Amino acid sequence: YADSAMYLAKRSGRNNFRFYSKDLTASAEERMRLESELRRAIERGELELHYQPKVLLENGAMVGSEALLRWRHPEMGMIPPARFIPVAEDTGLIVELGRWVLREACQTATELNADSQSTHKVAINLSVKQFQSAGLVKSIAEILDETGCRAEWVEIEITESLLLDQKNETLQALCELRSMGFSIAIDDFGTGYSALNYLARFPIDTLKIDRSFINSTDRRNEELVKAILSIARCLGQSVVAEGVETAEQAAFLAANGCGSAQGFLYSKAVPKADIIALWLRSAASGAKPGEILSCG
Ligand code: C2E
Ligand code: MG
Ligand code: MG
Ligand code: MG
C-alpha cells in the first residue's frame, strides 16, 4: 500500500510518511478524502469486479466464482478492498457501491450461464450496512429483472456479524432472499463473534472457512478445520475452504470431506472476460481449471 499511503500523505499536505507505513488505518482526514474520491469512482468507472474461481476438491472442476471489488485509482493505482470497504461502510456509501457490485455480478452470472450445461454460481459479498438499509430485497429483485439473472446462479456471502444483528428486518431480509432462491454463505467462518446456535437458527447453506485456518503452520488449526467440517456435515451445509495455496492443503481438505475451495493454488481473482473464457474452456474440454489456469 506504499504508493497510496504516499499519495495520501502528500495530498494531505504533510510529509508524514512514516505514520502511514506504520499504521494503515486512515485518519479522519484521509477517510474524508477517500470517501469523496470513492463517490466519484463509481461515476468515473474506476471500479472493476474481478472473479476468483471456486473448484470442487474431488476433481478440480470449476463450479463458480467469487466477485471481488477492485478500485483502479488513476494516481494511487489499485486500492485493495480492505482499505476502502471500511470507509464505504462508515459513510454509508457501501449501499450504492454494493448495488453496483450486485448489478455487475448478476450481469456476469447471466453471461456465464447463457449456454452452459452446468450452473456457474457467482458469490457476492454483502455488508451488514446493506442489510440495514431499506429496500435491499426490492433492489435485488429489480437487478435480477434488469440483468436476466436467476437467483439460483448467485450465492450471497454474509459475515458472522450480520447474525449478531438483533433487528428483525435483517433476519427477514435473509429469509426472503433465501426463498427467492439465493443460497447464503457465511464468509470468514470462525473468525467472528457469533455463537454457534445462530447456525441452526439462520438459513445458512454454506460455511466458508477463513483462510487463517487453512494457511497456518499451527497443527491445532487442522483440528479446528476438521471440527468445522463436522459441524457443517451435521447441519447439512456445504463447505468452501478459502485461501488454499498449496497442494498439501488441498489434499488435507479433500481427505477430510471439504467440498470446494478457492485460493492462489488455483487462481487469483481475474477480470470478467477472463473468468468467462476460463469457464467456457473448462466446460468445453472437461479439463481441470488448475490445468487450464496454469497454461492460460
Ligand atoms: P473475502 O470475501 O473473504 O475474500 C477473500 C479474500 O482473500 C480476497 O481478498 C481474495 O483475493 C483473497 N484470497 C483469495 N485466495 C487467496 C489465497 O490463496 N491467499 C491469500 N493470501 N489471499 C487469498 P480481496 O479481494 O482483497 O478482498 C478482501 C475483502 O474485501 C473480502 O474478503 C471482502 O470481505 C471484502 N470485499 C471484496 N469485495 C467486496 C464487495 O464487493 N463487497 C463487500 N461488501 N466486500 C467486499
Ligand atoms: Mg467473500
Ligand atoms: Mg472470506
Ligand atoms: Mg477472508
mmCIF file of C-alpha atoms and ligand atoms in Angstrom:
data_model
loop_
_atom_site.group_PDB
_atom_site.id
_atom_site.type_symbol
_atom_site.label_atom_id
_atom_site.label_comp_id
_atom_site.label_asym_id
_atom_site.label_seq_id
_atom_site.Cartn_x
_atom_site.Cartn_y
_atom_site.Cartn_z
ATOM 1 C CA TYR A 1 0.000 0.000 0.000
ATOM 2 C CA ALA A 2 3.091 2.215 -0.027
ATOM 3 C CA ASP A 3 2.027 4.146 -3.133
ATOM 4 C CA SER A 4 -1.405 5.019 -1.898
ATOM 5 C CA ALA A 5 -0.057 5.912 1.541
ATOM 6 C CA MET A 6 2.497 8.235 -0.026
ATOM 7 C CA TYR A 7 -0.154 9.767 -2.198
ATOM 8 C CA LEU A 8 -2.435 10.404 0.727
ATOM 9 C CA ALA A 9 0.412 11.829 2.770
ATOM 10 C CA LYS A 10 1.286 14.260 0.003
ATOM 11 C CA ARG A 11 -2.288 15.159 -0.725
ATOM 12 C CA SER A 12 -2.928 15.964 2.900
ATOM 13 C CA GLY A 13 -0.056 18.437 2.794
ATOM 14 C CA ARG A 14 2.077 16.692 5.348
ATOM 15 C CA ASN A 15 5.267 14.815 4.927
ATOM 16 C CA ASN A 16 4.250 12.274 7.459
ATOM 17 C CA PHE A 17 5.108 9.176 5.504
ATOM 18 C CA ARG A 18 6.178 7.012 8.440
ATOM 19 C CA PHE A 19 2.800 7.301 10.060
ATOM 20 C CA TYR A 20 1.201 5.681 7.058
ATOM 21 C CA SER A 21 3.695 2.898 6.635
ATOM 22 C CA LYS A 22 3.274 2.024 10.289
ATOM 23 C CA ASP A 23 -0.436 2.385 10.665
ATOM 24 C CA LEU A 24 -2.628 1.801 7.646
ATOM 25 C CA THR A 25 -5.765 2.877 9.425
ATOM 26 C CA ALA A 26 -6.742 6.085 7.712
ATOM 27 C CA SER A 27 -7.213 9.211 9.819
ATOM 28 C CA ALA A 28 -10.467 11.119 9.678
ATOM 29 C CA GLU A 29 -8.985 13.495 7.129
ATOM 30 C CA GLU A 30 -7.871 10.758 4.756
ATOM 31 C CA ARG A 31 -11.110 8.920 5.165
ATOM 32 C CA MET A 32 -12.954 12.027 4.008
ATOM 33 C CA ARG A 33 -10.666 12.240 1.027
ATOM 34 C CA LEU A 34 -11.120 8.564 0.206
ATOM 35 C CA GLU A 35 -14.840 8.991 0.635
ATOM 36 C CA SER A 36 -15.171 11.837 -1.865
ATOM 37 C CA GLU A 37 -12.916 10.065 -4.341
ATOM 38 C CA LEU A 38 -14.816 6.829 -3.887
ATOM 39 C CA ARG A 39 -18.051 8.639 -4.609
ATOM 40 C CA ARG A 40 -16.576 9.803 -7.908
ATOM 41 C CA ALA A 41 -15.015 6.396 -8.574
ATOM 42 C CA ILE A 42 -18.398 4.927 -9.413
ATOM 43 C CA GLU A 43 -19.228 7.708 -11.894
ATOM 44 C CA ARG A 44 -15.749 7.663 -13.396
ATOM 45 C CA GLY A 45 -15.747 3.946 -13.979
ATOM 46 C CA GLU A 46 -12.739 3.307 -11.767
ATOM 47 C CA LEU A 47 -14.313 0.268 -10.146
ATOM 48 C CA GLU A 48 -13.885 -3.227 -11.517
ATOM 49 C CA LEU A 49 -15.277 -6.517 -10.388
ATOM 50 C CA HIS A 50 -12.897 -9.455 -10.567
ATOM 51 C CA TYR A 51 -13.804 -13.121 -10.101
ATOM 52 C CA GLN A 52 -11.892 -15.807 -8.241
ATOM 53 C CA PRO A 53 -12.661 -19.364 -9.433
ATOM 54 C CA LYS A 54 -14.114 -21.848 -6.971
ATOM 55 C CA VAL A 55 -13.290 -25.512 -7.628
ATOM 56 C CA LEU A 56 -14.508 -28.898 -6.438
ATOM 57 C CA LEU A 57 -11.765 -30.512 -4.369
ATOM 58 C CA GLU A 58 -12.538 -34.060 -5.570
ATOM 59 C CA ASN A 59 -11.759 -33.374 -9.226
ATOM 60 C CA GLY A 60 -10.694 -29.755 -9.564
ATOM 61 C CA ALA A 61 -13.703 -28.834 -11.694
ATOM 62 C CA MET A 62 -14.695 -25.176 -11.621
ATOM 63 C CA VAL A 63 -18.178 -24.698 -10.172
ATOM 64 C CA GLY A 64 -18.354 -20.991 -9.625
ATOM 65 C CA SER A 65 -16.517 -17.863 -8.629
ATOM 66 C CA GLU A 66 -16.479 -15.070 -6.068
ATOM 67 C CA ALA A 67 -16.910 -11.464 -7.151
ATOM 68 C CA LEU A 68 -14.248 -9.249 -5.573
ATOM 69 C CA LEU A 69 -14.221 -5.480 -5.914
ATOM 70 C CA ARG A 70 -11.208 -3.611 -7.288
ATOM 71 C CA TRP A 71 -10.625 0.160 -7.342
ATOM 72 C CA ARG A 72 -8.230 1.303 -10.019
ATOM 73 C CA HIS A 73 -7.405 4.833 -8.886
ATOM 74 C CA PRO A 74 -5.811 6.994 -11.617
ATOM 75 C CA GLU A 75 -2.956 8.171 -9.363
ATOM 76 C CA MET A 76 -2.895 5.756 -6.448
ATOM 77 C CA GLY A 77 -3.111 2.592 -8.508
ATOM 78 C CA MET A 78 -5.030 -0.430 -7.290
ATOM 79 C CA ILE A 79 -6.503 0.238 -3.869
ATOM 80 C CA PRO A 80 -7.309 -3.015 -2.035
ATOM 81 C CA PRO A 81 -10.842 -3.507 -0.693
ATOM 82 C CA ALA A 82 -9.500 -3.838 2.848
ATOM 83 C CA ARG A 83 -8.644 -0.144 2.587
ATOM 84 C CA PHE A 84 -11.767 1.316 1.018
ATOM 85 C CA ILE A 85 -14.626 -1.032 2.012
ATOM 86 C CA PRO A 86 -14.456 0.072 5.684
ATOM 87 C CA VAL A 87 -14.622 3.720 4.551
ATOM 88 C CA ALA A 88 -17.567 2.893 2.321
ATOM 89 C CA GLU A 89 -19.279 1.162 5.234
ATOM 90 C CA ASP A 90 -18.725 4.011 7.690
ATOM 91 C CA THR A 91 -20.034 6.601 5.269
ATOM 92 C CA GLY A 92 -22.989 4.586 4.017
ATOM 93 C CA LEU A 93 -21.536 4.692 0.502
ATOM 94 C CA ILE A 94 -21.432 0.887 0.607
ATOM 95 C CA VAL A 95 -25.142 0.795 -0.232
ATOM 96 C CA GLU A 96 -24.596 2.469 -3.600
ATOM 97 C CA LEU A 97 -21.320 0.631 -4.150
ATOM 98 C CA GLY A 98 -22.939 -2.654 -3.211
ATOM 99 C CA ARG A 99 -25.758 -2.072 -5.639
ATOM 100 C CA TRP A 100 -23.214 -1.511 -8.407
ATOM 101 C CA VAL A 101 -21.484 -4.770 -7.397
ATOM 102 C CA LEU A 102 -24.768 -6.684 -7.359
ATOM 103 C CA ARG A 103 -25.770 -5.447 -10.807
ATOM 104 C CA GLU A 104 -22.355 -6.135 -12.291
ATOM 105 C CA ALA A 105 -22.060 -9.617 -10.733
ATOM 106 C CA CYS A 106 -25.609 -10.598 -11.739
ATOM 107 C CA GLN A 107 -24.908 -9.461 -15.302
ATOM 108 C CA THR A 108 -21.793 -11.652 -15.312
ATOM 109 C CA ALA A 109 -23.719 -14.602 -13.857
ATOM 110 C CA THR A 110 -26.220 -14.259 -16.709
ATOM 111 C CA GLU A 111 -23.439 -14.344 -19.279
ATOM 112 C CA LEU A 112 -21.669 -17.276 -17.595
ATOM 113 C CA ASN A 113 -24.856 -19.310 -17.542
ATOM 114 C CA ALA A 114 -26.095 -18.316 -21.004
ATOM 115 C CA ASP A 115 -25.272 -21.537 -22.894
ATOM 116 C CA SER A 116 -23.896 -23.544 -20.027
ATOM 117 C CA GLN A 117 -24.908 -27.109 -19.241
ATOM 118 C CA SER A 118 -23.919 -26.823 -15.607
ATOM 119 C CA THR A 119 -24.554 -23.902 -13.288
ATOM 120 C CA HIS A 120 -21.825 -21.381 -12.569
ATOM 121 C CA LYS A 121 -22.646 -19.822 -9.222
ATOM 122 C CA VAL A 122 -21.312 -16.329 -8.578
ATOM 123 C CA ALA A 123 -20.748 -15.458 -4.912
ATOM 124 C CA ILE A 124 -21.331 -11.835 -3.929
ATOM 125 C CA ASN A 125 -20.163 -10.211 -0.685
ATOM 126 C CA LEU A 126 -22.818 -8.152 1.088
ATOM 127 C CA SER A 127 -22.052 -5.945 4.055
ATOM 128 C CA VAL A 128 -24.196 -5.601 7.167
ATOM 129 C CA LYS A 129 -24.895 -1.980 6.210
ATOM 130 C CA GLN A 130 -26.617 -3.141 3.042
ATOM 131 C CA PHE A 131 -28.957 -5.319 5.085
ATOM 132 C CA GLN A 132 -29.657 -2.419 7.438
ATOM 133 C CA SER A 133 -30.615 -0.136 4.560
ATOM 134 C CA ALA A 134 -34.235 -0.096 3.487
ATOM 135 C CA GLY A 135 -35.241 -1.819 0.299
ATOM 136 C CA LEU A 136 -32.368 -4.292 -0.142
ATOM 137 C CA VAL A 137 -34.591 -7.165 -1.211
ATOM 138 C CA LYS A 138 -36.582 -4.968 -3.589
ATOM 139 C CA SER A 139 -33.464 -3.586 -5.215
ATOM 140 C CA ILE A 140 -32.023 -7.093 -5.644
ATOM 141 C CA ALA A 141 -35.271 -8.246 -7.249
ATOM 142 C CA GLU A 142 -35.035 -5.319 -9.679
ATOM 143 C CA ILE A 143 -31.451 -6.206 -10.509
ATOM 144 C CA LEU A 144 -32.458 -9.809 -11.306
ATOM 145 C CA ASP A 145 -35.101 -8.408 -13.639
ATOM 146 C CA GLU A 146 -32.775 -5.973 -15.368
ATOM 147 C CA THR A 147 -29.962 -8.454 -15.890
ATOM 148 C CA GLY A 148 -31.949 -11.612 -16.601
ATOM 149 C CA CYS A 149 -30.091 -13.292 -13.775
ATOM 150 C CA ARG A 150 -31.624 -16.118 -11.762
ATOM 151 C CA ALA A 151 -31.254 -16.290 -8.003
ATOM 152 C CA GLU A 152 -30.018 -19.890 -8.367
ATOM 153 C CA TRP A 153 -26.903 -18.521 -10.057
ATOM 154 C CA VAL A 154 -25.951 -16.413 -7.041
ATOM 155 C CA GLU A 155 -24.645 -17.116 -3.569
ATOM 156 C CA ILE A 156 -24.820 -14.273 -1.067
ATOM 157 C CA GLU A 157 -21.876 -14.055 1.338
ATOM 158 C CA ILE A 158 -22.532 -12.537 4.729
ATOM 159 C CA THR A 159 -20.309 -12.273 7.776
ATOM 160 C CA GLU A 160 -20.977 -13.621 11.238
ATOM 161 C CA SER A 161 -21.534 -10.059 12.440
ATOM 162 C CA LEU A 162 -24.798 -9.973 10.484
ATOM 163 C CA LEU A 163 -26.079 -12.840 12.591
ATOM 164 C CA LEU A 164 -25.439 -10.770 15.710
ATOM 165 C CA ASP A 165 -27.719 -8.041 14.424
ATOM 166 C CA GLN A 166 -30.764 -8.436 16.619
ATOM 167 C CA LYS A 167 -33.040 -6.497 14.284
ATOM 168 C CA ASN A 168 -35.936 -8.435 12.900
ATOM 169 C CA GLU A 169 -35.581 -6.860 9.465
ATOM 170 C CA THR A 170 -32.167 -8.408 8.967
ATOM 171 C CA LEU A 171 -33.375 -11.938 9.540
ATOM 172 C CA GLN A 172 -36.435 -11.226 7.434
ATOM 173 C CA ALA A 173 -34.351 -9.948 4.514
ATOM 174 C CA LEU A 174 -32.119 -13.013 4.766
ATOM 175 C CA CYS A 175 -35.123 -15.351 4.724
ATOM 176 C CA GLU A 176 -36.725 -13.515 1.812
ATOM 177 C CA LEU A 177 -33.528 -13.768 -0.243
ATOM 178 C CA ARG A 178 -33.295 -17.460 0.599
ATOM 179 C CA SER A 179 -36.868 -18.088 -0.506
ATOM 180 C CA MET A 180 -36.208 -16.200 -3.743
ATOM 181 C CA GLY A 181 -33.655 -18.925 -4.481
ATOM 182 C CA PHE A 182 -30.351 -17.351 -3.434
ATOM 183 C CA SER A 183 -28.050 -19.516 -1.373
ATOM 184 C CA ILE A 184 -26.460 -17.983 1.702
ATOM 185 C CA ALA A 185 -22.854 -18.442 2.808
ATOM 186 C CA ILE A 186 -21.084 -17.345 5.971
ATOM 187 C CA ASP A 187 -17.805 -15.753 4.980
ATOM 188 C CA ASP A 188 -14.625 -15.895 7.079
ATOM 189 C CA PHE A 189 -16.289 -18.530 9.241
ATOM 190 C CA GLY A 190 -14.618 -18.995 12.582
ATOM 191 C CA THR A 191 -13.177 -15.503 12.936
ATOM 192 C CA GLY A 192 -16.252 -13.617 14.154
ATOM 193 C CA TYR A 193 -18.019 -13.397 17.462
ATOM 194 C CA SER A 194 -21.191 -15.271 16.702
ATOM 195 C CA ALA A 195 -22.419 -18.037 18.943
ATOM 196 C CA LEU A 196 -22.807 -21.426 17.294
ATOM 197 C CA ASN A 197 -26.530 -21.568 17.997
ATOM 198 C CA TYR A 198 -27.039 -18.967 15.264
ATOM 199 C CA LEU A 199 -26.030 -21.602 12.737
ATOM 200 C CA ALA A 200 -29.197 -23.565 13.334
ATOM 201 C CA ARG A 201 -31.477 -20.537 13.533
ATOM 202 C CA PHE A 202 -30.487 -18.829 10.308
ATOM 203 C CA PRO A 203 -30.967 -20.215 6.789
ATOM 204 C CA ILE A 204 -27.325 -20.922 6.003
ATOM 205 C CA ASP A 205 -26.304 -23.132 3.056
ATOM 206 C CA THR A 206 -22.538 -22.790 3.094
ATOM 207 C CA LEU A 207 -19.666 -22.175 5.509
ATOM 208 C CA LYS A 208 -16.546 -20.573 4.088
ATOM 209 C CA ILE A 209 -13.632 -21.474 6.322
ATOM 210 C CA ASP A 210 -11.440 -18.422 6.795
ATOM 211 C CA ARG A 211 -8.036 -18.658 5.223
ATOM 212 C CA SER A 212 -6.300 -18.103 8.571
ATOM 213 C CA PHE A 213 -7.293 -21.700 9.448
ATOM 214 C CA ILE A 214 -6.108 -23.060 6.105
ATOM 215 C CA ASN A 215 -2.845 -21.174 5.808
ATOM 216 C CA SER A 216 -1.460 -21.979 9.203
ATOM 217 C CA THR A 217 1.544 -23.836 10.495
ATOM 218 C CA ASP A 218 -0.215 -24.449 13.791
ATOM 219 C CA ARG A 219 -1.363 -28.070 13.759
ATOM 220 C CA ARG A 220 -4.275 -27.249 16.053
ATOM 221 C CA ASN A 221 -5.857 -25.344 13.163
ATOM 222 C CA GLU A 222 -6.108 -28.641 11.273
ATOM 223 C CA GLU A 223 -8.192 -29.970 14.145
ATOM 224 C CA LEU A 224 -10.382 -26.875 14.026
ATOM 225 C CA VAL A 225 -10.888 -27.345 10.286
ATOM 226 C CA LYS A 226 -11.982 -30.945 10.924
ATOM 227 C CA ALA A 227 -14.372 -29.717 13.619
ATOM 228 C CA ILE A 228 -15.886 -27.102 11.282
ATOM 229 C CA LEU A 229 -16.319 -29.765 8.584
ATOM 230 C CA SER A 230 -18.057 -31.952 11.115
ATOM 231 C CA ILE A 231 -20.440 -29.169 12.200
ATOM 232 C CA ALA A 232 -21.302 -28.457 8.570
ATOM 233 C CA ARG A 233 -21.917 -32.145 7.886
ATOM 234 C CA CYS A 234 -24.301 -32.367 10.836
ATOM 235 C CA LEU A 235 -26.208 -29.281 9.716
ATOM 236 C CA GLY A 236 -26.264 -30.295 6.047
ATOM 237 C CA GLN A 237 -24.204 -27.305 4.971
ATOM 238 C CA SER A 238 -21.562 -27.283 2.280
ATOM 239 C CA VAL A 239 -18.062 -26.012 2.979
ATOM 240 C CA VAL A 240 -15.712 -23.861 0.943
ATOM 241 C CA ALA A 241 -12.099 -23.502 2.064
ATOM 242 C CA GLU A 242 -10.667 -20.040 1.466
ATOM 243 C CA GLY A 243 -7.057 -19.199 0.703
ATOM 244 C CA VAL A 244 -5.826 -22.616 -0.434
ATOM 245 C CA GLU A 245 -2.266 -22.050 -1.599
ATOM 246 C CA THR A 246 -0.597 -25.479 -1.605
ATOM 247 C CA ALA A 247 -1.377 -28.958 -2.938
ATOM 248 C CA GLU A 248 -0.862 -30.271 0.611
ATOM 249 C CA GLN A 249 -3.617 -28.033 1.944
ATOM 250 C CA ALA A 250 -5.948 -29.162 -0.856
ATOM 251 C CA ALA A 251 -5.161 -32.840 -0.172
ATOM 252 C CA PHE A 252 -5.809 -32.432 3.546
ATOM 253 C CA LEU A 253 -9.146 -30.708 2.873
ATOM 254 C CA ALA A 254 -10.238 -33.304 0.306
ATOM 255 C CA ALA A 255 -9.304 -36.166 2.631
ATOM 256 C CA ASN A 256 -11.462 -34.642 5.355
ATOM 257 C CA GLY A 257 -14.531 -34.175 3.208
ATOM 258 C CA CYS A 258 -14.351 -30.493 2.337
ATOM 259 C CA GLY A 259 -16.397 -29.896 -0.813
ATOM 260 C CA SER A 260 -14.765 -26.993 -2.575
ATOM 261 C CA ALA A 261 -12.001 -24.450 -2.408
ATOM 262 C CA GLN A 262 -10.690 -21.120 -3.592
ATOM 263 C CA GLY A 263 -7.145 -19.879 -3.456
ATOM 264 C CA PHE A 264 -3.993 -18.891 -5.234
ATOM 265 C CA LEU A 265 -3.238 -22.605 -5.851
ATOM 266 C CA TYR A 266 -5.992 -22.440 -8.467
ATOM 267 C CA SER A 267 -6.194 -18.788 -9.397
ATOM 268 C CA LYS A 268 -6.360 -15.273 -8.040
ATOM 269 C CA ALA A 269 -9.366 -13.144 -8.930
ATOM 270 C CA VAL A 270 -9.377 -12.351 -12.659
ATOM 271 C CA PRO A 271 -11.262 -9.794 -14.796
ATOM 272 C CA LYS A 272 -14.704 -10.641 -16.153
ATOM 273 C CA ALA A 273 -13.525 -11.507 -19.671
ATOM 274 C CA ASP A 274 -11.029 -13.982 -18.233
ATOM 275 C CA ILE A 275 -13.475 -15.791 -15.954
ATOM 276 C CA ILE A 276 -15.859 -16.180 -18.891
ATOM 277 C CA ALA A 277 -13.060 -17.554 -21.097
ATOM 278 C CA LEU A 278 -11.910 -19.945 -18.354
ATOM 279 C CA TRP A 279 -15.451 -21.167 -17.759
ATOM 280 C CA LEU A 280 -16.097 -21.783 -21.449
ATOM 281 C CA ARG A 281 -12.803 -23.617 -21.838
ATOM 282 C CA SER A 282 -13.377 -25.788 -18.778
ATOM 283 C CA ALA A 283 -16.876 -26.662 -19.992
ATOM 284 C CA ALA A 284 -15.626 -27.463 -23.496
ATOM 285 C CA SER A 285 -12.598 -29.542 -22.559
ATOM 286 C CA GLY A 286 -13.667 -31.040 -19.277
ATOM 287 C CA ALA A 287 -10.170 -30.130 -18.116
ATOM 288 C CA LYS A 288 -9.458 -29.185 -14.564
ATOM 289 C CA PRO A 289 -9.330 -25.436 -14.075
ATOM 290 C CA GLY A 290 -5.990 -25.880 -12.359
ATOM 291 C CA GLU A 291 -4.573 -27.173 -15.649
ATOM 292 C CA ILE A 292 -6.327 -24.555 -17.704
ATOM 293 C CA LEU A 293 -5.356 -21.755 -15.376
ATOM 294 C CA SER A 294 -1.718 -22.703 -15.281
ATOM 295 C CA CYS A 295 -1.398 -22.671 -19.054
ATOM 296 C CA GLY A 296 -3.537 -19.684 -19.528
HETATM 297 P P1 C2E B 1 -13.299 -12.184 1.373
HETATM 298 O O1 C2E B 1 -14.704 -12.064 0.901
HETATM 299 O O2 C2E B 1 -13.031 -13.127 2.474
HETATM 300 O O3 C2E B 1 -12.455 -12.522 0.077
HETATM 301 C C1 C2E B 1 -11.327 -13.336 0.071
HETATM 302 C C2 C2E B 1 -10.051 -12.521 0.000
HETATM 303 O O4 C2E B 1 -8.937 -13.407 0.079
HETATM 304 C C3 C2E B 1 -9.876 -11.757 -1.300
HETATM 305 O O5 C2E B 1 -9.164 -10.560 -0.998
HETATM 306 C C4 C2E B 1 -9.004 -12.693 -2.126
HETATM 307 O O6 C2E B 1 -8.277 -12.058 -3.149
HETATM 308 C C5 C2E B 1 -8.093 -13.222 -1.052
HETATM 309 N N1 C2E B 1 -7.539 -14.533 -1.406
HETATM 310 C C6 C2E B 1 -8.085 -15.498 -2.162
HETATM 311 N N2 C2E B 1 -7.308 -16.575 -2.245
HETATM 312 C C7 C2E B 1 -6.211 -16.311 -1.500
HETATM 313 C C8 C2E B 1 -5.022 -17.063 -1.189
HETATM 314 O O7 C2E B 1 -4.813 -18.199 -1.604
HETATM 315 N N3 C2E B 1 -4.117 -16.453 -0.371
HETATM 316 C C9 C2E B 1 -4.304 -15.184 0.110
HETATM 317 N N4 C2E B 1 -3.357 -14.668 0.897
HETATM 318 N N5 C2E B 1 -5.417 -14.460 -0.163
HETATM 319 C C10 C2E B 1 -6.360 -15.012 -0.953
HETATM 320 P P2 C2E B 1 -9.642 -9.148 -1.515
HETATM 321 O O8 C2E B 1 -10.135 -9.244 -2.918
HETATM 322 O O9 C2E B 1 -8.533 -8.192 -1.210
HETATM 323 O O10 C2E B 1 -10.891 -8.806 -0.618
HETATM 324 C C11 C2E B 1 -10.770 -8.596 0.759
HETATM 325 C C12 C2E B 1 -12.118 -8.471 1.420
HETATM 326 O O11 C2E B 1 -12.793 -7.290 0.982
HETATM 327 C C13 C2E B 1 -13.072 -9.615 1.083
HETATM 328 O O12 C2E B 1 -12.757 -10.735 1.860
HETATM 329 C C14 C2E B 1 -14.393 -8.989 1.428
HETATM 330 O O13 C2E B 1 -14.629 -9.045 2.808
HETATM 331 C C15 C2E B 1 -14.174 -7.538 1.033
HETATM 332 N N6 C2E B 1 -14.784 -7.323 -0.285
HETATM 333 C C16 C2E B 1 -14.269 -7.530 -1.521
HETATM 334 N N7 C2E B 1 -15.163 -7.223 -2.479
HETATM 335 C C17 C2E B 1 -16.297 -6.826 -1.826
HETATM 336 C C18 C2E B 1 -17.589 -6.381 -2.258
HETATM 337 O O14 C2E B 1 -17.925 -6.323 -3.444
HETATM 338 N N8 C2E B 1 -18.483 -6.041 -1.264
HETATM 339 C C19 C2E B 1 -18.170 -6.124 0.060
HETATM 340 N N9 C2E B 1 -19.100 -5.767 0.970
HETATM 341 N N10 C2E B 1 -16.975 -6.544 0.492
HETATM 342 C C20 C2E B 1 -16.050 -6.895 -0.435
HETATM 343 MG MG MG B 2 -16.137 -13.358 0.492
HETATM 344 MG MG MG B 3 -13.772 -14.763 3.039
HETATM 345 MG MG MG B 4 -11.432 -13.859 4.402
#
